[in-house]
Coordinates of C-alpha atoms and ligand atoms in Angstrom, one line a residue:
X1 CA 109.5 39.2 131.9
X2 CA 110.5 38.7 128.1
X3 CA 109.2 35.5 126.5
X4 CA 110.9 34.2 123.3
X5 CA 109.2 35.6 120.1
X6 CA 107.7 33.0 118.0
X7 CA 107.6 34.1 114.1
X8 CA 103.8 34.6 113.5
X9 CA 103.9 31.5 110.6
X10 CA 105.1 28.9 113.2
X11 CA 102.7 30.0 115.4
X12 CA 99.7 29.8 113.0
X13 CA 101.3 26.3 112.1
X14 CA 101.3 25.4 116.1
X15 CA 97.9 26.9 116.0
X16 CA 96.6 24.4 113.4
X17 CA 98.3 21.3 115.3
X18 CA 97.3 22.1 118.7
X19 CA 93.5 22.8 117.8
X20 CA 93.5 19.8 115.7
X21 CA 94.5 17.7 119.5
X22 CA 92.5 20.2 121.3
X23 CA 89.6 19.0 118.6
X24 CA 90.2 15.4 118.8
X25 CA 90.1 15.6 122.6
X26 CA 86.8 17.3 123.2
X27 CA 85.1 15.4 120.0
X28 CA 81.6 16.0 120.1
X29 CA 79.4 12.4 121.2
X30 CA 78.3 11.5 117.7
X31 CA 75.2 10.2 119.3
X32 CA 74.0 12.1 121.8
X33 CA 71.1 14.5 121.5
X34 CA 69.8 17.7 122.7
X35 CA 66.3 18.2 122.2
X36 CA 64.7 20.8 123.2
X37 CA 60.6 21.1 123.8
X38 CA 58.0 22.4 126.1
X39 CA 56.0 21.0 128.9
X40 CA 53.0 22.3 130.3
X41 CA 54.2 25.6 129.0
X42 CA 57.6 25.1 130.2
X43 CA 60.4 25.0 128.1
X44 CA 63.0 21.7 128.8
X45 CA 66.3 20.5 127.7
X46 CA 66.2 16.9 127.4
X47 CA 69.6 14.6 126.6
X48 CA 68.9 11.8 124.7
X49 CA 72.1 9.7 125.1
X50 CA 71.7 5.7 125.3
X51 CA 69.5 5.0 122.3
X52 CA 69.6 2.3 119.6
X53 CA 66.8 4.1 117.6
X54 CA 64.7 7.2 117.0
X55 CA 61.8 7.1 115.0
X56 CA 60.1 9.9 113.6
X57 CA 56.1 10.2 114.1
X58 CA 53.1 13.0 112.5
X59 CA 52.0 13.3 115.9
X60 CA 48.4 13.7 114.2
X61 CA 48.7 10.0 113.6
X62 CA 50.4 8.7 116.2
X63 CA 50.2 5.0 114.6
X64 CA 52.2 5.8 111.4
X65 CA 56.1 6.1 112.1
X66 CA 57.7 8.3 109.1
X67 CA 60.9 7.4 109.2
X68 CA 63.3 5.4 111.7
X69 CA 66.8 6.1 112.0
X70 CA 69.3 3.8 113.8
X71 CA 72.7 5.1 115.8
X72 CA 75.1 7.0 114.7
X73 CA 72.4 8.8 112.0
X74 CA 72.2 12.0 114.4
X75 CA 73.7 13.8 111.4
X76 CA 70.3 12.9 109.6
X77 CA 67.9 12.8 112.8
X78 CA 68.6 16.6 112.6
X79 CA 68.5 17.4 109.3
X80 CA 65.2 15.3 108.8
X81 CA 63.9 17.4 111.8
X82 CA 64.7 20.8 110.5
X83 CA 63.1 20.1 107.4
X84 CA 59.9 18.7 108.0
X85 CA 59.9 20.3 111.3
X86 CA 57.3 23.4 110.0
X87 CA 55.1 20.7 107.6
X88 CA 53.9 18.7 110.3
X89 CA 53.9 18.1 114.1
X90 CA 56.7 15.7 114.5
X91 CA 57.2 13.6 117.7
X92 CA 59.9 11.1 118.4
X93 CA 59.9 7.7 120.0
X94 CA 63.0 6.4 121.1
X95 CA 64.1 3.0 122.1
X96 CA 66.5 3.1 124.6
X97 CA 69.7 0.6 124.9
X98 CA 68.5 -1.2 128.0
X99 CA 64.9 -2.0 126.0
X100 CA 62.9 0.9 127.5
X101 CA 60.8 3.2 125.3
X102 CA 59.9 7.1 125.7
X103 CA 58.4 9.8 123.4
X104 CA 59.2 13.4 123.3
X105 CA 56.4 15.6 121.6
X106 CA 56.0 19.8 121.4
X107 CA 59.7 19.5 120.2
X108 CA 61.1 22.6 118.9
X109 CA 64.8 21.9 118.2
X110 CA 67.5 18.7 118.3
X111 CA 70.9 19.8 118.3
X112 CA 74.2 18.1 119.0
X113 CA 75.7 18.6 122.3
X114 CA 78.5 20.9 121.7
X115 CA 81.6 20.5 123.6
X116 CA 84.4 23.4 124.0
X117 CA 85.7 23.1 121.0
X118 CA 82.6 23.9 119.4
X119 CA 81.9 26.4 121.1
X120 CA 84.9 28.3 119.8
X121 CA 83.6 28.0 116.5
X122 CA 82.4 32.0 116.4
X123 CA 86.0 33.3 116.6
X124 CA 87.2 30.9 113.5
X125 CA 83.8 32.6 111.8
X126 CA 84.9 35.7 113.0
X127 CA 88.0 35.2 111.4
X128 CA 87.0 34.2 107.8
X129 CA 84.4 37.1 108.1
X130 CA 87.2 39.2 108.5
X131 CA 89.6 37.9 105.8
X132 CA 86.5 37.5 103.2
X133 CA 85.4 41.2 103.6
X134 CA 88.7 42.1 102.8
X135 CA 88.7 40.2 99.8
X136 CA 86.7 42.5 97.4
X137 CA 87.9 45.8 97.8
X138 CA 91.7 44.5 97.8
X139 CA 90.3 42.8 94.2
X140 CA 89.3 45.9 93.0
X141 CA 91.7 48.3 94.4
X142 CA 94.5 46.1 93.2
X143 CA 93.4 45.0 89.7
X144 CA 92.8 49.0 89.0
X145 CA 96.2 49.6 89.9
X146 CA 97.5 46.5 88.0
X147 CA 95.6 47.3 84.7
X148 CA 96.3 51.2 85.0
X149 CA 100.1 50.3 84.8
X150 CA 100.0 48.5 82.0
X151 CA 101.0 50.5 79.4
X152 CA 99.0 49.4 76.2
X153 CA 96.1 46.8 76.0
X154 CA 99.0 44.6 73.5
X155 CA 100.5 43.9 77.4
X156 CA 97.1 43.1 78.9
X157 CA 96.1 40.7 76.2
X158 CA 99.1 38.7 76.5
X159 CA 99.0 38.5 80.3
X160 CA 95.8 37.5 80.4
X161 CA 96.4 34.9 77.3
X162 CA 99.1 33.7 79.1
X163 CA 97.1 33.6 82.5
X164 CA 94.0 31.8 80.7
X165 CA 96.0 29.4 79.3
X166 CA 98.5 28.1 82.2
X167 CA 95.0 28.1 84.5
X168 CA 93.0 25.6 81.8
X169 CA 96.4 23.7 81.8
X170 CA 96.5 22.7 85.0
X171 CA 92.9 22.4 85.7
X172 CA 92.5 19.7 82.6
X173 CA 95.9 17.9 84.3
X174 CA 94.8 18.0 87.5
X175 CA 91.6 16.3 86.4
X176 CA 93.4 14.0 84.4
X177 CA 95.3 12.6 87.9
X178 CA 92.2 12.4 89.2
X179 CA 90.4 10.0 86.9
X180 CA 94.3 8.1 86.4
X181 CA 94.2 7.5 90.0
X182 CA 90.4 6.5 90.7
X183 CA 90.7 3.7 87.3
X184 CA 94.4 2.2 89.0
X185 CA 93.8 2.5 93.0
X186 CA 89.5 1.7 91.7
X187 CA 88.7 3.0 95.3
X188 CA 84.7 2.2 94.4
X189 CA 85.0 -1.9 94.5
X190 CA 86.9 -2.1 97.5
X191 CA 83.6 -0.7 99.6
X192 CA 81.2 -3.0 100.7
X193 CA 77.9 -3.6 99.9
X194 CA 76.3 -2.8 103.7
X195 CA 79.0 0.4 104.1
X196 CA 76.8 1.8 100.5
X197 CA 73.7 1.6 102.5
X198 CA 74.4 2.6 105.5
X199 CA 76.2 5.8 104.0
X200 CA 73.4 6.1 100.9
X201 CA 70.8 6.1 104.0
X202 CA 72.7 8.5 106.2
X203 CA 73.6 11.2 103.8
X204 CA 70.0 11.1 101.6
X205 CA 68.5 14.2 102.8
X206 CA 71.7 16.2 102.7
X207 CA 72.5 14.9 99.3
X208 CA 68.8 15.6 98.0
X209 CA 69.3 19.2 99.2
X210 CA 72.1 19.6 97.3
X211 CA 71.1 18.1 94.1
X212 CA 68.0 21.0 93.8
X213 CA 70.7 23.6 94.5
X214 CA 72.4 22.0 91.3
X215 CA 73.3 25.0 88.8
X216 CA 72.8 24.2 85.2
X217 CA 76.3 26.3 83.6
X218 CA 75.4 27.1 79.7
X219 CA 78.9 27.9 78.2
X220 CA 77.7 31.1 76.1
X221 CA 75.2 32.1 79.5
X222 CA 78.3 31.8 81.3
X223 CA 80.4 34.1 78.7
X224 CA 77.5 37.1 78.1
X225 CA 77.3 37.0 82.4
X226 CA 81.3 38.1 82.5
X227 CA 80.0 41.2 81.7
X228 CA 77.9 42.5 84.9
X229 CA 74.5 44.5 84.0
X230 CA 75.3 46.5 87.3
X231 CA 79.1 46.8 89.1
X232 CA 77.5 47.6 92.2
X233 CA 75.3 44.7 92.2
X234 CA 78.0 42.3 90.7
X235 CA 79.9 43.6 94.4
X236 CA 76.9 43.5 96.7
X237 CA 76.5 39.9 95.6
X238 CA 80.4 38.9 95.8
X239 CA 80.7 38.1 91.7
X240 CA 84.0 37.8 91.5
X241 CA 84.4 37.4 87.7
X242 CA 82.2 40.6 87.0
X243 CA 84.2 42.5 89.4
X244 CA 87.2 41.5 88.0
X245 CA 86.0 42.5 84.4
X246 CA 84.8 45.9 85.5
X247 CA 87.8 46.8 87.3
X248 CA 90.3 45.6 84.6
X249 CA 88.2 47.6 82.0
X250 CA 88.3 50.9 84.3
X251 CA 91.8 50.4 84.9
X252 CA 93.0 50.4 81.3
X253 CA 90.9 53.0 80.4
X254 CA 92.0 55.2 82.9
X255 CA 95.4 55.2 80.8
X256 CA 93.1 57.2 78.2
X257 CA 91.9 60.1 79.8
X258 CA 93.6 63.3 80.6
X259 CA 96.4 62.8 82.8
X260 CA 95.4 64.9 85.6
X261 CA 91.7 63.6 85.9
X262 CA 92.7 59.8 86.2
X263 CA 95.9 60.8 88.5
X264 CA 93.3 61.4 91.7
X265 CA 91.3 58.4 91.0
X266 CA 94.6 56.1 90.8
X267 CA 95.9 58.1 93.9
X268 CA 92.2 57.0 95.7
X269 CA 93.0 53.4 94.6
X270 CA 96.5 53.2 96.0
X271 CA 95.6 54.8 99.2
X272 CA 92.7 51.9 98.9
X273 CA 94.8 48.8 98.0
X274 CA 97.1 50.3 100.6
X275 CA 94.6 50.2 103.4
X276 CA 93.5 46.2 102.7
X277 CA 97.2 45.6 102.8
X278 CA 97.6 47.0 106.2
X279 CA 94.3 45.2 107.6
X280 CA 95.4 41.8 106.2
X281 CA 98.5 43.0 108.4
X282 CA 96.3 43.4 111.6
X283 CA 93.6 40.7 110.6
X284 CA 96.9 38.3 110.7
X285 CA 97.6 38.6 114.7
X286 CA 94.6 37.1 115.0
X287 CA 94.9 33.8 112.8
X288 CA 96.6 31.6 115.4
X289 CA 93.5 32.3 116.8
X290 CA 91.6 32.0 114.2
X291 CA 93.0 29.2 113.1
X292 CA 93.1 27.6 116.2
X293 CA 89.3 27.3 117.0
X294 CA 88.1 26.5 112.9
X295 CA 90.0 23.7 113.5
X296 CA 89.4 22.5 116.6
X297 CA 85.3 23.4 116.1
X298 CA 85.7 21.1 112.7
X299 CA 87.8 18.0 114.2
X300 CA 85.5 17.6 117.2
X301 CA 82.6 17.9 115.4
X302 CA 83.6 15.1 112.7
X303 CA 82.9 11.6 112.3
X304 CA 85.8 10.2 112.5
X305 CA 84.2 6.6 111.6
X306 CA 83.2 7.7 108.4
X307 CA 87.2 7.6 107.3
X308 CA 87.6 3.7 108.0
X309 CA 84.8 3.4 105.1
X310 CA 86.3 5.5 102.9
X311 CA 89.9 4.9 103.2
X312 CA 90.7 4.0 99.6
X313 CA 88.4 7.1 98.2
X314 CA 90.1 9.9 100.5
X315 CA 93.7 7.9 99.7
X316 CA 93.1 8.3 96.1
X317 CA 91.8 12.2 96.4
X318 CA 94.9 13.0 98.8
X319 CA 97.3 11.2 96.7
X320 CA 96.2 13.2 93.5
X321 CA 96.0 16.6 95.4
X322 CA 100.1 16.0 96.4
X323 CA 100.7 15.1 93.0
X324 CA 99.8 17.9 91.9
X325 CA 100.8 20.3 94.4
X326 CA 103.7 18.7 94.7
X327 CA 105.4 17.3 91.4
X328 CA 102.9 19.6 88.6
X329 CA 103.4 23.5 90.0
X330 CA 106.9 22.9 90.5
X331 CA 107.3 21.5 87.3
X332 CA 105.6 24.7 85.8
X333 CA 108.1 26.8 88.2
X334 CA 111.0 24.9 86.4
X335 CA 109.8 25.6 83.2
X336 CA 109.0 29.5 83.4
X337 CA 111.1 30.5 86.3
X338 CA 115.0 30.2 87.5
X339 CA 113.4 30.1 91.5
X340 CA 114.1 27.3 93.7
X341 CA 111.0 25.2 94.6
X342 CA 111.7 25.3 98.2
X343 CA 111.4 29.0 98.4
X344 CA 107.6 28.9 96.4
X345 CA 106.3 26.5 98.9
X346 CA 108.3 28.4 102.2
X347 CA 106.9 31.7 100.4
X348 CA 103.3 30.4 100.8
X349 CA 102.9 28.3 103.2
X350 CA 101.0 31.0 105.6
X351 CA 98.3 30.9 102.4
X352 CA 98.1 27.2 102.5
X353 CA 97.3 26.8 106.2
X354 CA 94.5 29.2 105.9
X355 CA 93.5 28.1 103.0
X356 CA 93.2 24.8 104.9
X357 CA 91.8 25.9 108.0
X358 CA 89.0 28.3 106.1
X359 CA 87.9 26.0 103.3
X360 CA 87.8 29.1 101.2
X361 CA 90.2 30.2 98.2
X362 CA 88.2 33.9 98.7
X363 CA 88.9 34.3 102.3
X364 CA 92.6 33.2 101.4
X365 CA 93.1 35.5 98.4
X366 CA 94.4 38.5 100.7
X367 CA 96.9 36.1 102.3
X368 CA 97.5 34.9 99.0
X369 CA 98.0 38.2 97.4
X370 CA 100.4 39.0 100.8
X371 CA 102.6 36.1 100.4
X372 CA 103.5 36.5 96.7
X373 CA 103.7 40.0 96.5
X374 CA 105.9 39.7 100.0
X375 CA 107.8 36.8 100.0
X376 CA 108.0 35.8 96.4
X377 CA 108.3 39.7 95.0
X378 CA 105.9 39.3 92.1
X379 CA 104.9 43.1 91.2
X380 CA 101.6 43.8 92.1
X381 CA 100.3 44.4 88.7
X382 CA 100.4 41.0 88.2
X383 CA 99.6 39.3 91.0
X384 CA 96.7 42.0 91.4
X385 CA 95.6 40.3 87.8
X386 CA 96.4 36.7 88.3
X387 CA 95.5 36.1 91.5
X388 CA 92.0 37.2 91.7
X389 CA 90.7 35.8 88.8
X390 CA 92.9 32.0 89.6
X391 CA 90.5 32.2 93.0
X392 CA 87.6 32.6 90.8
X393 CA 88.1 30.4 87.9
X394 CA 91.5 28.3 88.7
X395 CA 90.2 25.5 91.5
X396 CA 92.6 22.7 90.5
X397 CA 92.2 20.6 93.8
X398 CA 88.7 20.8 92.9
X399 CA 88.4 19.3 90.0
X400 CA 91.0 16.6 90.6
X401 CA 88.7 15.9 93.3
X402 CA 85.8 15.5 90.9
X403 CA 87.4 13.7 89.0
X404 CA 88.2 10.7 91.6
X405 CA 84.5 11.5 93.3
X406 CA 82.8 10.9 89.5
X407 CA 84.8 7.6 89.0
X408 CA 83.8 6.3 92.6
X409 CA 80.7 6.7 92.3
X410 CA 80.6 5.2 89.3
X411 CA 82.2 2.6 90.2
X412 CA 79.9 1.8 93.6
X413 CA 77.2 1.7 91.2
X414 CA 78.9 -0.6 89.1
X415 CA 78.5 1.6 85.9
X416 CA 81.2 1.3 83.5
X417 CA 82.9 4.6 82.2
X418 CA 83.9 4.5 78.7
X419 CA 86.7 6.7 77.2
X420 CA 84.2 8.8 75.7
X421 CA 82.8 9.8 79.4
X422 CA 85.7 10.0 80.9
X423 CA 87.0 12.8 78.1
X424 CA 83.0 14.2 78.9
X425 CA 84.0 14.1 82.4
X426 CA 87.7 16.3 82.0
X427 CA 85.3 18.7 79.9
X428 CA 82.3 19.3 82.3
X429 CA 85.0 19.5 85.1
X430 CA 87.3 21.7 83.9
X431 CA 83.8 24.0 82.8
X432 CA 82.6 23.6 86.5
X433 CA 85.7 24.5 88.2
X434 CA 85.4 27.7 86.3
X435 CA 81.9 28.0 87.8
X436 CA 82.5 27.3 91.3
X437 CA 83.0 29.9 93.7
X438 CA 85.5 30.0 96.0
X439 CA 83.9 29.3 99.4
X440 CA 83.2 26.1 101.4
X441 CA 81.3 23.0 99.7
X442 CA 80.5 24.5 96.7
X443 CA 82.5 21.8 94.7
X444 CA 80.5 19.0 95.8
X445 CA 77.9 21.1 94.3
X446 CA 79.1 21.1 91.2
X447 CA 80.1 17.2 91.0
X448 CA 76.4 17.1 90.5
X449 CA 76.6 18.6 87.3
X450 CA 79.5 16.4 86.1
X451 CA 77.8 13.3 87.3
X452 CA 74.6 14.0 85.7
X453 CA 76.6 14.7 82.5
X454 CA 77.5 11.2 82.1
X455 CA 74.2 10.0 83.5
X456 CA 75.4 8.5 87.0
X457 CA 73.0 8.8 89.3
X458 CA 73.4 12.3 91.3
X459 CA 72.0 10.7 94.4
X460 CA 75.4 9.2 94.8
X461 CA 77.2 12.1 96.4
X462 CA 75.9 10.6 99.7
X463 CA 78.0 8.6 99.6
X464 CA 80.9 11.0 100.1
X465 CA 79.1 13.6 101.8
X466 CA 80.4 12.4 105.0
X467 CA 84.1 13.1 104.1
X468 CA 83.5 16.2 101.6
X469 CA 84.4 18.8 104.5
X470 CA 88.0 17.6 105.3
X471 CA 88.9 16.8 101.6
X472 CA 87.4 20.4 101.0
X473 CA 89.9 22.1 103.4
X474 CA 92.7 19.7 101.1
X475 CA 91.8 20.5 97.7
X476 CA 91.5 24.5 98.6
X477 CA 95.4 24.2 99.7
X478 CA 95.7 23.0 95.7
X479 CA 93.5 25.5 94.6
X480 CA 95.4 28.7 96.0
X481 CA 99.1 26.7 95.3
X482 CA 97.9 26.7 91.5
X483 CA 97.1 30.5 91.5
X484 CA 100.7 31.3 93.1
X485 CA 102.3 29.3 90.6
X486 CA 100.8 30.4 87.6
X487 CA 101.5 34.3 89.5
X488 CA 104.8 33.1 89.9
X489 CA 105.3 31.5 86.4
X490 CA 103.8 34.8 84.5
X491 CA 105.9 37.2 86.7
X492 CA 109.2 35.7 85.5
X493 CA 107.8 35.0 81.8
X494 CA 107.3 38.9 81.8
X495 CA 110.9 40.0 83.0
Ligands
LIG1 N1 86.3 25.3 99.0 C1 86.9 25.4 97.6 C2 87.6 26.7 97.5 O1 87.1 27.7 98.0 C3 85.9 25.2 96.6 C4 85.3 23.7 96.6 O2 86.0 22.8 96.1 O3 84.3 23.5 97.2 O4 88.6 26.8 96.8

């Protein structure tokens, strides 16, 4: 029998639907509890499901309770247990809906109950393993190739002018919406006293754990460490930024050596690139896939609650991201470029839904690279230039989000911004974008930074910690549009 062949982009964008209903229909209980302890040398699964509290107790002093969480904290009740877990002996008493009480001691995990949809989680992992291992040597191959095409270094200093300069651009614009739309739609006073504690007490542990990860970024530290110490080591730990300087230095200097030694090392390279391009290829049957369970595992495992509380925040951060996605790059496309709009966004759509489904601009870059070399012809030694180094330093969604996230906090906490931190705030932004890598979470990270640069308290990311994941897998779709833009944009600049 011959079934009708679906084009692979409308089944990746069927993919993304269904596992988003497939998600919402086996959501994980947001209550519920698996813990898991020994009795009498036996090891038991116990469900915890009808309880109103859980409380927290040094089972070396059974009197003293440490810390008592109410329903719907099971987020926290976990993470509180993993990370006290190995101090002390913890036990938990629980009061039950219908007034009863029980304890469960010797405890040596509590997990969510996971559902089908979660459990198809590994083959989304599998697939964002396979995209990001992909990424580095395509980087390198590519950007050899570009940079070794080049003919002089006159060429390679205005590309990458140009490149630098469109990418700061829209960064310090897309901030820019960001702080315009969190002053007008003031998403901060329209959230009520109790929703502040409730998400401040929810969220304190995760948000403590992520203010000691806080990097401190020194702009001339940041400037010397563009040059790695070691290439191997700047690949073995996934530095994009040294990578991309080694390779584009290699490149171009393998334009000065005798013809016929750097001939066999360009050869290697091609034959490289060549082999990345046809795995992307292969990788890409498996996206529906893919994509299918990293969204389903992610929908059923959110709180959905969470949104009613947030509703004006993640209005304002989604509103800014479409702006800019949708009225900035195709203003840049008018301006350097004769192409129609509808073709850019058509040409790259396959790179936004996996952008959006992986959370990741470095898992994307191969599907990136495909798209706009593919469907919107820019010549590889471009797009092998622009394009890795707009996923390392160009995150526009991010720092648009930023940007909102900074003046919402503010704003909860009733501190007024002046001009003066708000021009701070574009600066530190646009500086942390640049500094975050492209993978999952990392800009909610860096928010820490920017907050602490205009001395609102840090703590306050809790209160958007709950939403962060799904306004993640938005601003990444921003972050990769930017880079085929600007790719686009230099490509015609250069005919
Ligand atoms: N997930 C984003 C990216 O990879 C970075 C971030 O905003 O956390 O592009």
């Amino acid at each position: 029998m011959k079934y009708p062949k679906i084009a692979l982009h409308y089944q990746i964008l069927l993919a993304l639907v269904l596992g988003a209903i497939f998600g919402a229909y086996f959501k994980v209980d947001q209550s519920a509890l698996i813990v898991n302890h020994s009795h009498e040398k036996n090891d038991i699964e116990t469900k915890v499901e009808d309880w109103s509290s859980i409380s927290f107790v040094d089972s070396s002093n059974p009197d003293s309770v440490l810390v008592k969480f109410d329903k719907f904290n099971q987020q926290a009740i976990i993470r509180f247990f993993k990370k006290y877990a190995n101090q002390s002996n913890l036990l938990i008493q629980i009061e039950h809906d219908n007034g009863k009480q029980s304890t469960i001691n010797t405890i040596q995990s509590i997990k969510k109950k996971p559902t089908i949809a979660t459990r198809l989680k590994p083959i989304g992992d599998l697939f964002i393993r396979l995209l990001s291992f992909l990424a580095i040597p395509l980087v390198i191959s590519s950007l050899i190739i570009g940079a070794s095409s080049l003919e002089d270094i006159k060429k390679l200093g205005r590309i990458g002018t140009k490149t630098f300069t469109l990418y700061l651009a829209t960064t310090a614009i897309a901030i820019t919406i960001g702080l315009v739309l969190a002053n007008v739609i003031q998403p901060g006073e329209k959230i009520h006293e109790d929703t502040k504690e409730r998400l401040m007490a929810a969220y304190s542990e995760e948000s403590s754990e992520k203010i000691v990860s806080n990097l401190e970024v020194d702009i001339i530290d940041f400037l010397v460490n563009i040059v790695p110490k070691n290439p191997f080591e700047a690949i073995a730990t996934g530095n994009m930024l040294q990578i991309v300087f080694f390779a584009v230095f290699f490149g171009l200097m393998l334009t000065f050596i005798k013809k016929e030694n750097a001939q066999p090392v360009i050869g290697f390279f091609s034959g490289m690139s060549d082999v990345m391009v046809k795995m992307v290829d292969f990788i890409m049957l498996m996206a529906p896939f893919g994509v299918f369970a990293l969204i389903a595992a992610t929908v059923a495992d959110f709180g959905f609650e969470i949104i009613s509380t947030l509703v004006w925040y993640i209005f304002a951060v989604l509103l800014g991201l479409a702006l800019q996605t949708l009225l900035i790059y195709p203003t840049i496309l008018k301006i350097f470029t004769k192409r129609k709009i509808k073709d850019f966004f058509v040409g790259i759509r396959d790179a936004q839904i996996i952008a959006f489904s992986t959370s990741s601009s470095a898992a994307t870059l191969p599907i990136t690279m495909e798209c706009v070399e593919d469907n919107l012809k820019v010549p590889k030694r471009i797009s092998g230039f622009v394009l890795p180094l707009g996923a390392t330093i160009n995150m526009d969604g991010t720092a648009l989000y930023q940007g909102v996230a900074a003046v919402f906090i503010a704003q909860v906490y009733g501190i007024d911004l002046s001009i003066t931190d708000q021009l701070t705030i574009v600066l530190t932004a646009v500086l942390a974008s640049i500094g975050t890598a492209p993978v999952p979470g990392v800009g909610i990270i860096m928010l820490v930074m920017i907050l602490q640069s205009v001395h609102i308290p840090p703590q306050g990311i809790a209160l958007i910690l709950g939403v962060d994941r799904i306004l993640d897998m938005a601003r990444t779709i921003s972050n990769i549009s930017g880079d085929a833009a600007v790719a686009v944009a230099i490509s015609d600049s250069e005919k």
